[in-house]
PDB file of C-alpha atoms in Angstrom:
ATOM      1  CA  UNK A   1      59.643 116.952  82.220  1.00 55.00           C
ATOM      2  CA  UNK A   2      58.379 118.375  85.461  1.00 77.00           C
ATOM      3  CA  UNK A   3      59.963 121.759  86.050  1.00 82.00           C
ATOM      4  CA  UNK A   4      60.815 121.020  89.678  1.00 88.00           C
ATOM      5  CA  UNK A   5      62.317 117.635  88.848  1.00 86.00           C
ATOM      6  CA  UNK A   6      64.318 119.168  86.000  1.00 87.00           C
ATOM      7  CA  UNK A   7      65.632 121.827  88.360  1.00 90.00           C
ATOM      8  CA  UNK A   8      66.580 119.199  90.939  1.00 91.00           C
ATOM      9  CA  UNK A   9      68.417 117.172  88.311  1.00 93.00           C
ATOM     10  CA  UNK A  10      70.328 120.198  87.057  1.00 93.00           C
ATOM     11  CA  UNK A  11      71.202 121.277  90.599  1.00 94.00           C
ATOM     12  CA  UNK A  12      72.431 117.796  91.519  1.00 95.00           C
ATOM     13  CA  UNK A  13      74.550 117.588  88.389  1.00 96.00           C
ATOM     14  CA  UNK A  14      76.127 121.021  88.926  1.00 96.00           C
ATOM     15  CA  UNK A  15      76.711 120.435  92.620  1.00 96.00           C
ATOM     16  CA  UNK A  16      78.233 117.046  91.887  1.00 96.00           C
ATOM     17  CA  UNK A  17      80.609 118.531  89.330  1.00 97.00           C
ATOM     18  CA  UNK A  18      81.706 121.166  91.824  1.00 97.00           C
ATOM     19  CA  UNK A  19      82.285 118.573  94.558  1.00 97.00           C
ATOM     20  CA  UNK A  20      84.222 116.341  92.198  1.00 97.00           C
ATOM     21  CA  UNK A  21      86.418 119.241  91.069  1.00 97.00           C
ATOM     22  CA  UNK A  22      87.020 120.354  94.650  1.00 97.00           C
ATOM     23  CA  UNK A  23      87.872 116.819  95.701  1.00 97.00           C
ATOM     24  CA  UNK A  24      90.359 116.465  92.875  1.00 97.00           C
ATOM     25  CA  UNK A  25      91.847 119.849  93.680  1.00 97.00           C
ATOM     26  CA  UNK A  26      92.623 118.961  97.277  1.00 97.00           C
ATOM     27  CA  UNK A  27      93.277 115.269  96.655  1.00 97.00           C
ATOM     28  CA  UNK A  28      90.248 114.091  98.636  1.00 97.00           C
ATOM     29  CA  UNK A  29      88.989 110.862  97.060  1.00 97.00           C
ATOM     30  CA  UNK A  30      85.895 110.744  99.279  1.00 97.00           C
ATOM     31  CA  UNK A  31      84.729 114.172  98.111  1.00 97.00           C
ATOM     32  CA  UNK A  32      85.486 113.232  94.504  1.00 97.00           C
ATOM     33  CA  UNK A  33      83.389 110.074  94.856  1.00 97.00           C
ATOM     34  CA  UNK A  34      80.539 111.989  96.481  1.00 97.00           C
ATOM     35  CA  UNK A  35      80.560 114.408  93.565  1.00 97.00           C
ATOM     36  CA  UNK A  36      80.427 111.585  91.033  1.00 97.00           C
ATOM     37  CA  UNK A  37      77.566 109.952  92.932  1.00 97.00           C
ATOM     38  CA  UNK A  38      75.628 113.198  93.049  1.00 97.00           C
ATOM     39  CA  UNK A  39      76.098 113.666  89.303  1.00 97.00           C
ATOM     40  CA  UNK A  40      74.859 110.132  88.696  1.00 97.00           C
ATOM     41  CA  UNK A  41      71.776 110.818  90.797  1.00 96.00           C
ATOM     42  CA  UNK A  42      71.049 113.924  88.735  1.00 95.00           C
ATOM     43  CA  UNK A  43      71.608 112.015  85.495  1.00 95.00           C
ATOM     44  CA  UNK A  44      69.240 109.267  86.640  1.00 95.00           C
ATOM     45  CA  UNK A  45      66.567 111.769  87.667  1.00 93.00           C
ATOM     46  CA  UNK A  46      66.853 113.502  84.292  1.00 94.00           C
ATOM     47  CA  UNK A  47      66.652 110.214  82.371  1.00 94.00           C
ATOM     48  CA  UNK A  48      63.583 109.164  84.373  1.00 92.00           C
ATOM     49  CA  UNK A  49      61.808 112.405  83.556  1.00 90.00           C
ATOM     50  CA  UNK A  50      62.693 112.115  79.872  1.00 90.00           C
ATOM     51  CA  UNK A  51      61.211 108.613  79.859  1.00 91.00           C
ATOM     52  CA  UNK A  52      58.020 109.939  81.416  1.00 88.00           C
ATOM     53  CA  UNK A  53      57.817 112.627  78.745  1.00 86.00           C
ATOM     54  CA  UNK A  54      58.398 110.109  75.965  1.00 87.00           C
ATOM     55  CA  UNK A  55      55.666 107.846  77.372  1.00 88.00           C
ATOM     56  CA  UNK A  56      53.188 110.730  77.313  1.00 83.00           C
ATOM     57  CA  UNK A  57      53.778 111.309  73.598  1.00 75.00           C
TER      58      UNK A  57
END
């Protein structure tokens, strides 16, 4: 997995979790949804990189 892509994925996942938690805390559904979407983007990026690594082996 590319180090920069791995870092981006981890950052997106952590940021998404924080947004989701903040949205739930204040009752803001839009912020909660944005957090979930950001987590999904990070998950997708991570899965893509893992596939690339598996293809190399």
